[in-house]
Amino acid sequence: MSGLTPEAIIQALGALVGERGLLVGADMAAYEQGARYGAGQALCVVRPADVQEVQAVVRWCVEHGVHLVPQGANTGLVGASTPDASGTQIVLSTSRLRGLCEVDVANRSVTVDAGVTLQELNEQLEPHGLWFPIDLGANPTVGGMVAANTGGTRLIRYGDVRHNLLALQAVLLEPAGELLDMGRALRKDNTGPDLKQLFVGTSGAGAVLTRATLEVHVRPSQSATALVVPTSDDAVLQLLQALERDLGDYLSAFEGLSGNAMQAAIDHVPNLRNPFAPEPAPDFAILIELEAASSKAYTGLDLQEALNAFLQDQFEQTIENAVIGNGHELWHLRHSISEGARALGKPIAFDVSVPRSQIMAFCRAARAVVAAEFPFLHVVDFGHIADGGVHFNVIWRNDASQPYDAAAVQALRDRIYAMVVQQFAGSYSAEHGVGPHNSAYYHRYTTPTALQLAQGLRRLVDPRQLCGSVDFGSAPQS
Amino acid sequence: MSGLTPEAIIQALGALVGERGLLVGADMAAYEQGARYGAGQALCVVRPADVQEVQAVVRWCVEHGVHLVPQGANTGLVGASTPDASGTQIVLSTSRLRGLCEVDVANRSVTVDAGVTLQELNEQLEPHGLWFPIDLGANPTVGGMVAANTGGTRLIRYGDVRHNLLALQAVLLEPAGELLDMGRALRKDNTGPDLKQLFVGTSGAGAVLTRATLEVHVRPSQSATALVVPTSDDAVLQLLQALERDLGDYLSAFEGLSGNAMQAAIDHVPNLRNPFAPEPAPDFAILIELEAASSKAYTGLDLQEALNAFLQDQFEQTIENAVIGNGHELWHLRHSISEGARALGKPIAFDVSVPRSQIMAFCRAARAVVAAEFPFLHVVDFGHIADGGVHFNVIWRNDASQPYDAAAVQALRDRIYAMVVQQFAGSYSAEHGVGPHNSAYYHRYTTPTALQLAQGLRRLVDPRQLCGSVDFGSAPQS
């Protein structure tokens, strides 16, 4: 830390970004509180108007040893974009880095400033029949999506952000304020180490991301949806394999919804209908979505008909019921689960993944652990079966038989993550990344050699560890 | 270097890998000569039988300061897998690391030892209806494919090796001989820096790759092919965009073939027919391939009919001729170009890429440069239009008006690469990577900041720069 007074720091940064670029006091509230975790206190918030201002701020922070936390739309779920409680960190918001959103239609790519949001990006792409097909329940910035390596519900078809990232621009801490362009608008380019990979999925640690070039895709012209009930757990993977074999060119989502998850949404989200009514929601259902970008005039393909015919043949083999539905209605159910779960009580969220061949076995085992060892808790699990991701969320219900107890929550976290990592060869953070919320598990489950390498990487670009809220290379934080 | 005599080194390494694992003298010939470039002299070749032997060799080499060059099937095209001329480097061949090839069908992944070849891998996958869809004119090992980040002709549909790499195992030089497992058989896993990225596309520098987990794909059940003649250069990109809009779910290849390239193949490769006969080969043609993995029973789709209908509508808009052909025959023409070109004289190969929106403009400009400044040379260009890659190959014909002149070749290289990088925002190495053959351009076109970062990366895993034939972090080599 600099020895400067907070007032002196605010004054110096204000001189670099101007009055519009500086927030203090109550204006900082939205930047200090994370979407799910993270509630800190910033020294101030700076909002540089362009990359030159980012460079000036970074240079000044390095010179004076001031810690900065890059922040996009602050929609992350592990507390990585908010300051700690010390009141000594500044938030560097990229929200004004929005000058460029340049579509190269023939290259199917877009070069876009870090502060542009996913929704804005897709609005720019729409007239060209293109989209950036990352689907998730938030509207992050492009910079935030790169820092989180966002996945979402359609990863099985389009990949994550890393798969679609052609080039990246960042402001480094070492050399202080240096602008580094990594990659170009190219699909094939193998010219030494791919440096941009160092800044993908690392939660804003070590550099401020300022611009990205993304591959974009042809917008689908038709889709088909169904909500199906499998005959058994084992049938789920058989169904997925049959679907990939028979209609794999089109599979864009294969989402598992537990009965508890559907029920929570149906009970608590207004205007949401039980698609199985008058029957109750089943123990488990799968939302299948197919998408085709091709023209029916040439293919003659009717996706919904193809899906229906496929499901007909699966009846009594892998499925016992199917709702062929309005896609919007079925997705609304899927996207309402989190809201429904929150209405029940305090969620304890697990964003985990396992090899998808193990996913049903994992969910069964994890539910059994909760029932046996934490019987006062309520499991509301749902997930992206096809990519192995599970939101194994557990609710401490408002009407639970025991009052909320942080030690029990901690014990549950330790127990479930240990199962995922040690027993099922999985990941304790599938798509939300690592932030202060879960960095203890990073330190627990990263081998000493990997930790040493991560430490070395961090030292290369940010030797004093001034940028970001997670230090991937340090000794374990308590 | 160690101070040990060559004999002492050979004896010590022989003790680690046994008689079967050691080659000296004339037995080394195939390991000393690269597929296109690279002709050196090894001190000896070691072929460890398993990962423990790799660790022992690496540990010994680090302790004694002996330089090692990892080698897979030695099919690379930039000289990265062969020793230099000093006679002091050993080749570490991964050809005996073949114990594991484990398919997880439900996870659509395979965990495979580095020495298994692409063809062997696909033979293992075939009974499961799966494949690893990298298509290229060689049969590399899995380790070599990761080191080169192999792309090939179907990148537009399946991505390159990086896109399909779930996990990687490597033996590091620092800590010496340490085995590092990076990633798991997961599609979603964001737990800190993705360390495996450091070893993808870096030509074997800094570590010995021993095992990989790859995502694999459903084998297509039908395909369609056509060789079409565009009405103009501009029409090529219009055709590509129309194809992606109308049949983009299926597009697996969109290969440009210049008239010279087709003619070289037709004239010099036995049993190769001109598909346009009795007309001569046109100035430019595009090989289009569509693939579908879905079942016709559900989709009703006949891909060849769909492609034919599409092409019918493109007549007089973007195309003026089309050969609806036997796929094998058309691909045979495409894959015969290199052989045809070699028959004409000495090839000067340019494996470059540009944003695909610029690809026709680049080819036109580059052909004009050769015609104006190097009129005694003959251009035989072909490429992967849809991914922006071009093999802008130039032949010093046996019957050229001037005798072969290394200085002119050097001048041509400098000229073309400068155009690609500076004028067309492209890459001087699209899919072959960087090796001794082209590392001068790495140093020319990498910024000082990127070079410094690459140097830092190398020092983390291989501080004495003992592994591999390229040093991405050093000062320029002459």
PDB file of C-alpha atoms in Angstrom, chain B residues 76-242:
ATOM      1  CA  GLY B  76       5.978 -31.848 -38.702  1.00  0.00           C
ATOM      2  CA  LEU B  77       6.765 -29.371 -41.443  1.00  0.00           C
ATOM      3  CA  VAL B  78       8.923 -26.741 -39.710  1.00  0.00           C
ATOM      4  CA  GLY B  79      11.832 -28.857 -38.487  1.00  0.00           C
ATOM      5  CA  ALA B  80      10.725 -28.748 -34.854  1.00  0.00           C
ATOM      6  CA  SER B  81      11.157 -32.447 -34.100  1.00  0.00           C
ATOM      7  CA  THR B  82      14.678 -33.047 -35.411  1.00  0.00           C
ATOM      8  CA  PRO B  83      18.023 -32.345 -33.736  1.00  0.00           C
ATOM      9  CA  ASP B  84      20.353 -29.617 -34.884  1.00  0.00           C
ATOM     10  CA  ALA B  85      23.641 -30.300 -36.663  1.00  0.00           C
ATOM     11  CA  SER B  86      25.796 -30.178 -33.532  1.00  0.00           C
ATOM     12  CA  GLY B  87      25.573 -33.867 -32.695  1.00  0.00           C
ATOM     13  CA  THR B  88      25.071 -32.938 -29.039  1.00  0.00           C
ATOM     14  CA  GLN B  89      21.255 -33.182 -28.832  1.00  0.00           C
ATOM     15  CA  ILE B  90      19.379 -36.354 -28.078  1.00  0.00           C
ATOM     16  CA  VAL B  91      16.034 -37.208 -29.663  1.00  0.00           C
ATOM     17  CA  LEU B  92      13.399 -38.368 -27.182  1.00  0.00           C
ATOM     18  CA  SER B  93      11.002 -40.387 -29.276  1.00  0.00           C
ATOM     19  CA  THR B  94       7.542 -40.991 -27.805  1.00  0.00           C
ATOM     20  CA  SER B  95       6.904 -43.838 -30.249  1.00  0.00           C
ATOM     21  CA  ARG B  96       6.764 -46.481 -27.501  1.00  0.00           C
ATOM     22  CA  LEU B  97       4.339 -44.538 -25.277  1.00  0.00           C
ATOM     23  CA  ARG B  98       1.356 -46.486 -26.536  1.00  0.00           C
ATOM     24  CA  GLY B  99       0.060 -48.392 -23.565  1.00  0.00           C
ATOM     25  CA  LEU B 100      -3.168 -46.481 -23.069  1.00  0.00           C
ATOM     26  CA  CYS B 101      -6.037 -45.703 -25.435  1.00  0.00           C
ATOM     27  CA  GLU B 102      -9.114 -45.688 -23.226  1.00  0.00           C
ATOM     28  CA  VAL B 103     -12.430 -44.656 -24.743  1.00  0.00           C
ATOM     29  CA  ASP B 104     -15.188 -43.295 -22.476  1.00  0.00           C
ATOM     30  CA  VAL B 105     -18.090 -43.686 -24.888  1.00  0.00           C
ATOM     31  CA  ALA B 106     -20.716 -41.924 -22.763  1.00  0.00           C
ATOM     32  CA  ASN B 107     -18.340 -39.005 -22.149  1.00  0.00           C
ATOM     33  CA  ARG B 108     -17.355 -38.922 -25.838  1.00  0.00           C
ATOM     34  CA  SER B 109     -13.707 -38.720 -24.822  1.00  0.00           C
ATOM     35  CA  VAL B 110     -10.545 -40.761 -25.063  1.00  0.00           C
ATOM     36  CA  THR B 111      -7.450 -40.787 -22.880  1.00  0.00           C
ATOM     37  CA  VAL B 112      -4.484 -41.764 -24.958  1.00  0.00           C
ATOM     38  CA  ASP B 113      -0.722 -42.028 -24.649  1.00  0.00           C
ATOM     39  CA  ALA B 114       1.347 -39.552 -26.649  1.00  0.00           C
ATOM     40  CA  GLY B 115       2.860 -42.119 -29.004  1.00  0.00           C
ATOM     41  CA  VAL B 116      -0.436 -43.434 -30.375  1.00  0.00           C
ATOM     42  CA  THR B 117      -0.977 -42.242 -33.949  1.00  0.00           C
ATOM     43  CA  LEU B 118      -4.051 -40.514 -35.333  1.00  0.00           C
ATOM     44  CA  GLN B 119      -4.830 -43.557 -37.470  1.00  0.00           C
ATOM     45  CA  GLU B 120      -4.528 -45.955 -34.539  1.00  0.00           C
ATOM     46  CA  LEU B 121      -6.697 -43.665 -32.439  1.00  0.00           C
ATOM     47  CA  ASN B 122      -9.397 -43.636 -35.097  1.00  0.00           C
ATOM     48  CA  GLU B 123      -9.237 -47.414 -35.390  1.00  0.00           C
ATOM     49  CA  GLN B 124      -9.968 -47.637 -31.661  1.00  0.00           C
ATOM     50  CA  LEU B 125     -12.852 -45.170 -31.945  1.00  0.00           C
ATOM     51  CA  GLU B 126     -14.486 -46.619 -35.060  1.00  0.00           C
ATOM     52  CA  PRO B 127     -16.370 -49.529 -33.379  1.00  0.00           C
ATOM     53  CA  HIS B 128     -18.058 -46.958 -31.117  1.00  0.00           C
ATOM     54  CA  GLY B 129     -19.248 -44.836 -34.037  1.00  0.00           C
ATOM     55  CA  LEU B 130     -16.804 -42.100 -32.991  1.00  0.00           C
ATOM     56  CA  TRP B 131     -13.771 -40.384 -34.502  1.00  0.00           C
ATOM     57  CA  PHE B 132     -11.187 -37.713 -33.885  1.00  0.00           C
ATOM     58  CA  PRO B 133     -11.952 -35.642 -36.959  1.00  0.00           C
ATOM     59  CA  ILE B 134      -8.649 -33.878 -37.612  1.00  0.00           C
ATOM     60  CA  ASP B 135      -7.945 -34.440 -41.306  1.00  0.00           C
ATOM     61  CA  LEU B 136      -4.488 -33.924 -42.745  1.00  0.00           C
ATOM     62  CA  GLY B 137      -2.084 -35.498 -45.165  1.00  0.00           C
ATOM     63  CA  ALA B 138       0.029 -37.307 -42.566  1.00  0.00           C
ATOM     64  CA  ASN B 139      -0.287 -39.699 -39.652  1.00  0.00           C
ATOM     65  CA  PRO B 140       1.106 -37.859 -36.628  1.00  0.00           C
ATOM     66  CA  THR B 141       1.132 -39.037 -33.014  1.00  0.00           C
ATOM     67  CA  VAL B 142      -1.262 -37.570 -30.468  1.00  0.00           C
ATOM     68  CA  GLY B 143       1.650 -35.859 -28.701  1.00  0.00           C
ATOM     69  CA  GLY B 144       2.835 -34.324 -31.954  1.00  0.00           C
ATOM     70  CA  MET B 145      -0.686 -33.117 -32.744  1.00  0.00           C
ATOM     71  CA  VAL B 146      -0.925 -31.317 -29.411  1.00  0.00           C
ATOM     72  CA  ALA B 147       2.550 -29.819 -29.845  1.00  0.00           C
ATOM     73  CA  ALA B 148       1.594 -28.579 -33.326  1.00  0.00           C
ATOM     74  CA  ASN B 149      -2.047 -27.768 -32.486  1.00  0.00           C
ATOM     75  CA  THR B 150      -2.949 -29.521 -35.715  1.00  0.00           C
ATOM     76  CA  GLY B 151      -5.740 -27.941 -37.757  1.00  0.00           C
ATOM     77  CA  GLY B 152      -6.274 -29.538 -41.160  1.00  0.00           C
ATOM     78  CA  THR B 153      -9.076 -29.407 -43.700  1.00  0.00           C
ATOM     79  CA  ARG B 154     -12.114 -29.803 -41.402  1.00  0.00           C
ATOM     80  CA  LEU B 155     -11.259 -27.130 -38.811  1.00  0.00           C
ATOM     81  CA  ILE B 156     -14.305 -25.080 -39.746  1.00  0.00           C
ATOM     82  CA  ARG B 157     -16.550 -27.807 -38.403  1.00  0.00           C
ATOM     83  CA  TYR B 158     -14.559 -29.482 -35.598  1.00  0.00           C
ATOM     84  CA  GLY B 159     -11.938 -26.933 -34.536  1.00  0.00           C
ATOM     85  CA  ASP B 160      -8.256 -27.627 -34.042  1.00  0.00           C
ATOM     86  CA  VAL B 161      -6.616 -29.871 -31.457  1.00  0.00           C
ATOM     87  CA  ARG B 162      -6.742 -27.123 -28.822  1.00  0.00           C
ATOM     88  CA  HIS B 163     -10.528 -27.030 -29.182  1.00  0.00           C
ATOM     89  CA  ASN B 164     -10.745 -30.742 -28.480  1.00  0.00           C
ATOM     90  CA  LEU B 165      -8.165 -31.084 -25.722  1.00  0.00           C
ATOM     91  CA  LEU B 166      -9.696 -31.782 -22.315  1.00  0.00           C
ATOM     92  CA  ALA B 167      -6.583 -32.773 -20.373  1.00  0.00           C
ATOM     93  CA  LEU B 168      -2.852 -33.093 -20.875  1.00  0.00           C
ATOM     94  CA  GLN B 169      -0.017 -34.779 -19.026  1.00  0.00           C
ATOM     95  CA  ALA B 170       3.586 -33.611 -19.394  1.00  0.00           C
ATOM     96  CA  VAL B 171       6.994 -34.223 -17.881  1.00  0.00           C
ATOM     97  CA  LEU B 172       8.542 -30.893 -16.917  1.00  0.00           C
ATOM     98  CA  LEU B 173      12.186 -29.887 -16.978  1.00  0.00           C
ATOM     99  CA  GLU B 174      11.604 -27.778 -13.845  1.00  0.00           C
ATOM    100  CA  PRO B 175      11.084 -29.359 -11.371  1.00  0.00           C
ATOM    101  CA  ALA B 176      13.223 -31.871 -13.293  1.00  0.00           C
ATOM    102  CA  GLY B 177      11.263 -34.939 -14.346  1.00  0.00           C
ATOM    103  CA  GLU B 178       8.111 -33.871 -12.508  1.00  0.00           C
ATOM    104  CA  LEU B 179       4.887 -35.257 -13.964  1.00  0.00           C
ATOM    105  CA  LEU B 180       2.167 -32.634 -14.260  1.00  0.00           C
ATOM    106  CA  ASP B 181      -1.478 -33.538 -14.921  1.00  0.00           C
ATOM    107  CA  MET B 182      -3.400 -30.608 -16.342  1.00  0.00           C
ATOM    108  CA  GLY B 183      -7.151 -30.790 -16.588  1.00  0.00           C
ATOM    109  CA  ARG B 184      -9.495 -33.761 -16.439  1.00  0.00           C
ATOM    110  CA  ALA B 185     -11.971 -35.424 -18.786  1.00  0.00           C
ATOM    111  CA  LEU B 186     -14.307 -32.439 -18.349  1.00  0.00           C
ATOM    112  CA  ARG B 187     -15.938 -30.045 -20.780  1.00  0.00           C
ATOM    113  CA  LYS B 188     -16.554 -27.416 -18.109  1.00  0.00           C
ATOM    114  CA  ASP B 189     -13.734 -26.788 -15.665  1.00  0.00           C
ATOM    115  CA  ASN B 190     -12.621 -23.311 -14.669  1.00  0.00           C
ATOM    116  CA  THR B 191     -10.317 -23.728 -11.735  1.00  0.00           C
ATOM    117  CA  GLY B 192      -7.562 -21.194 -12.203  1.00  0.00           C
ATOM    118  CA  PRO B 193      -5.110 -20.746 -15.068  1.00  0.00           C
ATOM    119  CA  ASP B 194      -5.511 -23.431 -17.729  1.00  0.00           C
ATOM    120  CA  LEU B 195      -1.928 -24.652 -17.578  1.00  0.00           C
ATOM    121  CA  LYS B 196      -2.182 -27.145 -20.430  1.00  0.00           C
ATOM    122  CA  GLN B 197      -2.513 -24.224 -22.856  1.00  0.00           C
ATOM    123  CA  LEU B 198       1.189 -23.495 -22.296  1.00  0.00           C
ATOM    124  CA  PHE B 199       2.094 -26.685 -24.160  1.00  0.00           C
ATOM    125  CA  VAL B 200      -0.364 -26.547 -27.059  1.00  0.00           C
ATOM    126  CA  GLY B 201       1.116 -25.336 -30.348  1.00  0.00           C
ATOM    127  CA  THR B 202       4.564 -24.763 -28.881  1.00  0.00           C
ATOM    128  CA  SER B 203       6.383 -27.381 -30.956  1.00  0.00           C
ATOM    129  CA  GLY B 204       7.577 -29.492 -28.039  1.00  0.00           C
ATOM    130  CA  ALA B 205       9.359 -26.675 -26.252  1.00  0.00           C
ATOM    131  CA  GLY B 206       9.661 -26.796 -22.494  1.00  0.00           C
ATOM    132  CA  ALA B 207       8.168 -30.200 -21.623  1.00  0.00           C
ATOM    133  CA  VAL B 208       7.672 -33.737 -22.913  1.00  0.00           C
ATOM    134  CA  LEU B 209       3.997 -34.440 -23.586  1.00  0.00           C
ATOM    135  CA  THR B 210       3.085 -37.945 -22.473  1.00  0.00           C
ATOM    136  CA  ARG B 211      -0.715 -38.316 -22.475  1.00  0.00           C
ATOM    137  CA  ALA B 212      -3.832 -36.437 -23.585  1.00  0.00           C
ATOM    138  CA  THR B 213      -7.581 -36.631 -23.067  1.00  0.00           C
ATOM    139  CA  LEU B 214      -9.456 -35.614 -26.199  1.00  0.00           C
ATOM    140  CA  GLU B 215     -13.076 -34.888 -26.953  1.00  0.00           C
ATOM    141  CA  VAL B 216     -14.162 -37.110 -29.832  1.00  0.00           C
ATOM    142  CA  HIS B 217     -17.123 -36.822 -32.172  1.00  0.00           C
ATOM    143  CA  VAL B 218     -19.896 -38.852 -33.707  1.00  0.00           C
ATOM    144  CA  ARG B 219     -18.795 -40.238 -37.046  1.00  0.00           C
ATOM    145  CA  PRO B 220     -20.825 -38.773 -39.918  1.00  0.00           C
ATOM    146  CA  SER B 221     -23.333 -41.105 -41.533  1.00  0.00           C
ATOM    147  CA  GLN B 222     -23.557 -39.231 -44.833  1.00  0.00           C
ATOM    148  CA  SER B 223     -21.590 -36.665 -46.764  1.00  0.00           C
ATOM    149  CA  ALA B 224     -21.912 -34.671 -49.956  1.00  0.00           C
ATOM    150  CA  THR B 225     -19.215 -33.250 -52.179  1.00  0.00           C
ATOM    151  CA  ALA B 226     -18.930 -30.923 -55.137  1.00  0.00           C
ATOM    152  CA  LEU B 227     -16.173 -29.155 -57.005  1.00  0.00           C
ATOM    153  CA  VAL B 228     -17.450 -25.771 -58.127  1.00  0.00           C
ATOM    154  CA  VAL B 229     -16.085 -22.955 -60.244  1.00  0.00           C
ATOM    155  CA  PRO B 230     -16.854 -19.477 -58.890  1.00  0.00           C
ATOM    156  CA  THR B 231     -17.879 -16.703 -61.272  1.00  0.00           C
ATOM    157  CA  SER B 232     -15.280 -14.369 -59.758  1.00  0.00           C
ATOM    158  CA  ASP B 233     -12.984 -13.890 -56.782  1.00  0.00           C
ATOM    159  CA  ASP B 234     -15.640 -11.849 -54.997  1.00  0.00           C
ATOM    160  CA  ALA B 235     -18.149 -14.608 -55.568  1.00  0.00           C
ATOM    161  CA  VAL B 236     -16.074 -17.025 -53.470  1.00  0.00           C
ATOM    162  CA  LEU B 237     -16.854 -15.242 -50.211  1.00  0.00           C
ATOM    163  CA  GLN B 238     -20.481 -14.715 -51.233  1.00  0.00           C
ATOM    164  CA  LEU B 239     -20.764 -18.435 -51.895  1.00  0.00           C
ATOM    165  CA  LEU B 240     -19.195 -19.273 -48.538  1.00  0.00           C
ATOM    166  CA  GLN B 241     -21.581 -16.963 -46.699  1.00  0.00           C
ATOM    167  CA  ALA B 242     -24.588 -18.357 -48.542  1.00  0.00           C
TER     168      ALA B 242
END
